[in-house]
Short mmCIF file of C-alpha atoms in Angstrom, two decimals:
data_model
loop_
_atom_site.label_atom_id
_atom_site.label_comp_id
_atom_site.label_asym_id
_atom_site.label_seq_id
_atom_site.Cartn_x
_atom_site.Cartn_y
_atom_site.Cartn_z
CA UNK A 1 13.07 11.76 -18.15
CA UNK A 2 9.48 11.71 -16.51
CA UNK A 3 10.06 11.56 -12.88
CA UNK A 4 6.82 8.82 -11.95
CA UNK A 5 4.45 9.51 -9.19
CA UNK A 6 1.88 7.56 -7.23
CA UNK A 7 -1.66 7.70 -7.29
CA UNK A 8 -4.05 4.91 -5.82
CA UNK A 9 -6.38 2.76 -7.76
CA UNK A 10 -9.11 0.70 -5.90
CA UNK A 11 -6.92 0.29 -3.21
CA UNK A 12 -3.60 -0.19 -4.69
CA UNK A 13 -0.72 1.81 -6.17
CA UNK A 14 0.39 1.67 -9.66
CA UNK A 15 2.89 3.93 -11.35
CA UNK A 16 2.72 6.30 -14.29
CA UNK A 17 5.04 8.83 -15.70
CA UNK A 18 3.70 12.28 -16.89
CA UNK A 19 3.82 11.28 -20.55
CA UNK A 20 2.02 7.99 -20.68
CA UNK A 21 1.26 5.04 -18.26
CA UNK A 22 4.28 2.63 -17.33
CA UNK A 23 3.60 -0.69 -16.31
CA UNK A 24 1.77 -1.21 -14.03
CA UNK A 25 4.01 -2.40 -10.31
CA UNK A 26 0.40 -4.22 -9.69
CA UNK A 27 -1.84 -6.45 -11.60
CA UNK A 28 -4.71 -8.81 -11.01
CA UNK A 29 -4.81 -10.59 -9.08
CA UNK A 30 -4.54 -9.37 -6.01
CA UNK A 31 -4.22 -11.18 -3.18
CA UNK A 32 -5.82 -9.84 0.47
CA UNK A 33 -5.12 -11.14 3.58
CA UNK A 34 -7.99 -9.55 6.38
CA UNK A 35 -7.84 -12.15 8.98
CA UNK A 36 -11.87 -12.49 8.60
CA UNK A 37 -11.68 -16.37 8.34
CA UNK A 38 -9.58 -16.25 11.20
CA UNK A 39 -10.41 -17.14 14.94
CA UNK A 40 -9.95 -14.33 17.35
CA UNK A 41 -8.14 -14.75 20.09
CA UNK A 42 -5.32 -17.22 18.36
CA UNK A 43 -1.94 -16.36 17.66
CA UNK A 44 -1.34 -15.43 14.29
CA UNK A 45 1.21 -17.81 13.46
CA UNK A 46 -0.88 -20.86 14.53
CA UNK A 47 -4.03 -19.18 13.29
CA UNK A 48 -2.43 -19.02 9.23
CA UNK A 49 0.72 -20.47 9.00
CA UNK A 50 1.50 -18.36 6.23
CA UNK A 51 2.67 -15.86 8.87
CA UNK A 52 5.28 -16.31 10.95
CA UNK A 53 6.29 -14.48 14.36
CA UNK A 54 9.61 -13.81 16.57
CA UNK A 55 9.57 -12.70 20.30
CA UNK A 56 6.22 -13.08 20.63
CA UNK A 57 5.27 -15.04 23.77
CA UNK A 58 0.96 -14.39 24.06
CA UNK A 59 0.92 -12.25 27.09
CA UNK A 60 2.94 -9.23 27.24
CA UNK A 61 4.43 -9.74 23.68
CA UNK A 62 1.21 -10.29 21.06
CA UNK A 63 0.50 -11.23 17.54
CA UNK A 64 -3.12 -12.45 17.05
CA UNK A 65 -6.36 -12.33 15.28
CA UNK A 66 -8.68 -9.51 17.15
CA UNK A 67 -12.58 -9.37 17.02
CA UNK A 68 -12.13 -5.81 18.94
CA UNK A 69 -11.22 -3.62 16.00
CA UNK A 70 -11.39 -3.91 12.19
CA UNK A 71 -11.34 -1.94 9.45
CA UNK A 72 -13.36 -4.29 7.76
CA UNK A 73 -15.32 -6.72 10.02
CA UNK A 74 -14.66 -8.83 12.31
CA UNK A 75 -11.08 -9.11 12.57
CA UNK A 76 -7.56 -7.65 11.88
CA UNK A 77 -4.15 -8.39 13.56
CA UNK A 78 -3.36 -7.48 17.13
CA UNK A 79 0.27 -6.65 18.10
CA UNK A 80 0.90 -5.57 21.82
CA UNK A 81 3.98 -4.73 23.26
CA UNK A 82 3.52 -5.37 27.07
CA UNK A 83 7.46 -5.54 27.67
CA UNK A 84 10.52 -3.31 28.63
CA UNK A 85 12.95 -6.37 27.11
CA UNK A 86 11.67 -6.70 23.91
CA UNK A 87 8.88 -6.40 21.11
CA UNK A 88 6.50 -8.77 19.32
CA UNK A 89 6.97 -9.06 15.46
CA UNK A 90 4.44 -10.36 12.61
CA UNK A 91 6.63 -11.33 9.29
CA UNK A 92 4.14 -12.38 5.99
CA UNK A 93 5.98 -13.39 3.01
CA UNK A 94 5.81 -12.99 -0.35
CA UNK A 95 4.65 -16.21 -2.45
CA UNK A 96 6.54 -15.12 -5.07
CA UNK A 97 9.88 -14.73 -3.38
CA UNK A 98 11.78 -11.43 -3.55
CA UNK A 99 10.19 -8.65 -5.33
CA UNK A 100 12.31 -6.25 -7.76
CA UNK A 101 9.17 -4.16 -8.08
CA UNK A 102 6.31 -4.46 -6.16
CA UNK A 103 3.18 -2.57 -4.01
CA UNK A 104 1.91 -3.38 -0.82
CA UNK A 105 -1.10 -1.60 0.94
CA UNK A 106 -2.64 -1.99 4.09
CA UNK A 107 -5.28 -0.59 6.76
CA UNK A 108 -3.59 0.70 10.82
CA UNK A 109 -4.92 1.76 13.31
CA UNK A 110 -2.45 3.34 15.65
CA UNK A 111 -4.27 4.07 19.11
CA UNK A 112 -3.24 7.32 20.81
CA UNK A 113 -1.75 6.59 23.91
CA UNK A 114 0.75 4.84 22.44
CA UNK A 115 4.14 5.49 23.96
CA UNK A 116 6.13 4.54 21.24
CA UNK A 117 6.29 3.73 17.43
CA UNK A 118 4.46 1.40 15.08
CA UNK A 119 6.95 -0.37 11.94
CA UNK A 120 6.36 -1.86 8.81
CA UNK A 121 9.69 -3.14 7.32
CA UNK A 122 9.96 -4.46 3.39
CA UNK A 123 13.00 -6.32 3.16
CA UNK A 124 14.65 -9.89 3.85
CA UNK A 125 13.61 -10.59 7.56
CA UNK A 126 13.17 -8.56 11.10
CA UNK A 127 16.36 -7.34 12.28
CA UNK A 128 17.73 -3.72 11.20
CA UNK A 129 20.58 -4.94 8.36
CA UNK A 130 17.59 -6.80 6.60
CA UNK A 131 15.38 -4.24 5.98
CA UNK A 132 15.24 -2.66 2.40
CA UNK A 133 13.10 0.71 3.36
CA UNK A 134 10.41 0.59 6.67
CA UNK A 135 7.88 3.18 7.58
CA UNK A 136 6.98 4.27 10.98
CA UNK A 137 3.90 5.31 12.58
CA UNK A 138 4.31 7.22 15.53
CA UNK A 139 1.16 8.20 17.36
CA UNK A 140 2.65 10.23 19.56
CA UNK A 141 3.69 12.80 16.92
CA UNK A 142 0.85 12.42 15.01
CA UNK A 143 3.33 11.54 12.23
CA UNK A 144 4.15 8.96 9.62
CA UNK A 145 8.25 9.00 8.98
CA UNK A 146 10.59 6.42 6.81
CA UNK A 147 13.66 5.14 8.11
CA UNK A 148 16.76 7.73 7.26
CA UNK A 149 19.13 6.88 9.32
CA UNK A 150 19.86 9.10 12.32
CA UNK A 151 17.11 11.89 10.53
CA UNK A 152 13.95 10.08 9.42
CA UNK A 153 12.18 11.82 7.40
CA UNK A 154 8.51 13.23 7.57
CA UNK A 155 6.11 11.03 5.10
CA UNK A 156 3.31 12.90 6.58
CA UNK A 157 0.90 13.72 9.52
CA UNK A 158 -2.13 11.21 10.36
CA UNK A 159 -4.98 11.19 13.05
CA UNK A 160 -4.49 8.10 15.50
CA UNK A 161 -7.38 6.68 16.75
CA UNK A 162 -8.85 6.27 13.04
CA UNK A 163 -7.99 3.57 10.43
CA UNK A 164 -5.91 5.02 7.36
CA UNK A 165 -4.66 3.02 4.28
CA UNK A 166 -0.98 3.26 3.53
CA UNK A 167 0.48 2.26 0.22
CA UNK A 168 4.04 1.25 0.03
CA UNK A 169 5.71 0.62 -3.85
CA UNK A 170 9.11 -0.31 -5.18
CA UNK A 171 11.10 -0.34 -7.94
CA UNK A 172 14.53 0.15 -9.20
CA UNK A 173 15.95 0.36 -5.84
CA UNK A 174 13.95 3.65 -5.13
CA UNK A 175 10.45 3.29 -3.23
CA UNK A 176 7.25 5.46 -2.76
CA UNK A 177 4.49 6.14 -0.49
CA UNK A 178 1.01 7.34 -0.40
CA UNK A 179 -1.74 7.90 2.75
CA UNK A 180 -5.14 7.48 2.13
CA UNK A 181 -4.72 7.26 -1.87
CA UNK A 182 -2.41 10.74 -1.36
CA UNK A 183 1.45 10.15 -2.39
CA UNK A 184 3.32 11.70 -0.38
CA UNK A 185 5.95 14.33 -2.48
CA UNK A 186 8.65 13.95 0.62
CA UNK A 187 8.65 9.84 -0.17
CA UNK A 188 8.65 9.53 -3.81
CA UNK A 189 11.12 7.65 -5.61
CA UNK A 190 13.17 7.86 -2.81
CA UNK A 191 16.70 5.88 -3.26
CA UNK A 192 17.05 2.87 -0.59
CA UNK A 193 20.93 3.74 -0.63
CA UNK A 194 20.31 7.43 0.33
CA UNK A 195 18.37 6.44 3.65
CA UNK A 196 21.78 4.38 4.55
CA UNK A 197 19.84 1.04 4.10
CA UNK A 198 20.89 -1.56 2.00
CA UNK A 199 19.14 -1.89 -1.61
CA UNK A 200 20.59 -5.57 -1.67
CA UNK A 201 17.58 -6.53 0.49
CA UNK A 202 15.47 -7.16 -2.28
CA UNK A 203 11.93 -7.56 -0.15
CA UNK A 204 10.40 -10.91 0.43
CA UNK A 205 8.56 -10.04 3.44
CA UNK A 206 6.43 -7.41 5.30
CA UNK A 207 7.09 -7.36 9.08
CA UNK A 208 4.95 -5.65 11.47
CA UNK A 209 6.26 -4.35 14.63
CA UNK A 210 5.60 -2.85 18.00
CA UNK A 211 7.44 -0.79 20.88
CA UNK A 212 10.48 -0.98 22.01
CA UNK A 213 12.73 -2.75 24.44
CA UNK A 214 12.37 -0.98 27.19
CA UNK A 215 8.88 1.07 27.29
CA UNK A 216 5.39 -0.93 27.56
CA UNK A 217 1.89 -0.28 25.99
CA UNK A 218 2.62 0.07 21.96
CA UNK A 219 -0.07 -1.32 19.98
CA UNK A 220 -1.64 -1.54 16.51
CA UNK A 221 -4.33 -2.86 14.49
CA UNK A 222 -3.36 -3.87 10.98
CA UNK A 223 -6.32 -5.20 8.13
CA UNK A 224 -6.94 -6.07 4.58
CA UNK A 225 -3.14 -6.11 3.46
CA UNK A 226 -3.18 -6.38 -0.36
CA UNK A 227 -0.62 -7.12 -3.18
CA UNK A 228 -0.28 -9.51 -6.05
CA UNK A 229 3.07 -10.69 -4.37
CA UNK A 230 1.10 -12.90 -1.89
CA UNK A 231 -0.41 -15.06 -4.34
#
């Protein structure tokens, strides 16, 4: 059997085996939420309530709409963590409910200094039992990891300070990712039971994170998050 791979097309992941194409994970239309029509400064909650937040309290725990950095202009999604009790979170659901299959992308930019690690979770909700696979972005390193228990494992090494496009897919309980239109051969078709998550979280939600609960000064810029699921 053809083990599938990843590539990137105009901004989104599809799958193929090395025989012929498979169905395509992603089809028109897709949907892509870039905060542009958004007013900076406002929470992004109360700015679209398509979003929804937890713990975030708009001054040392922060989801908003940002005029200061975009990866296309003029705005993209703030979080801040500015707190040693907790962290701010950003959750976006699916309009089409939980996803079987599916492919998410989207544009970070993960400043330098940061102390401590960026997440993006695909699964049922914030906490740790309801994620289905997450990825983490840890500036500090220089390198982008997926959740594997006690041992995450090395996705690949990115440049902070500088936008990048990551590209997360599903499918039959396994998931994939690529960087910059590259998939990644240590992340593809990994099994969501083998990184001691739980593959009954079929994802209907994204949820960006920040920090940790006892460090301050995380942050991240997210922009132009595309998939089909959010229309």
């Amino acid at each position: 059997m053809a083990v599938p791979a990843v590539s990137l097309i105009t901004g989104c992941a599809s799958t193929e085996t090395a025989k012929d194409a498979a169905p395509k994970v992603m089809s028109s239309p897709v949907a892509s939420v870039n905060f542009d029509s958004l007013t900076a400064g406002t929470q992004i909650d109360v700015a679209d309530p398509t979003w929804s937040v937890e713990k975030v309290n708009g001054s040392t725990l922060v989801a908003e709409v940002s005029a200061n950095m975009s990866k296309s202009a003029p705005n993209s999604l703030y979080l801040f963590d500015d707190s040693s009790a907790d962290k701010p979170y950003a959750l976006l659901k699916f309009a089409k409910g939980a996803a079987t299959s599916g492919s998410v992308s989207f544009d970070a930019y993960i400043p330098s200094q940061n102390p401590k690690t960026v997440y993006v979770n695909f699964g049922v909700g914030k906490n740790n039992s309801q994620r289905f696979f997450e990825l983490r972005l840890n500036a500090k390193d220089g390198i982008v990891q997926y959740e594997n228990g006690s041992k995450d494992v090395k996705v690949a090494d990115f440049t902070a300070d500088q936008w990048h496009t990551y590209t997360a897919t599903w499918v039959d309980g396994s998931f994939s990712i690529a960087i910059d239109g590259v998939a990644s051969p240590t992340a593809t078709n990994i099994s969501v039971a083998s990184t001691g998550l739980s593959a009954s979280n079929t994802p209907t939600t994204v949820t960006f994170y920040a920090g940790d609960k006892k460090s301050t000064g995380t942050s991240a810029y997210i922009d132009n998050i595309e998939s089909t699921l959010f229309k």
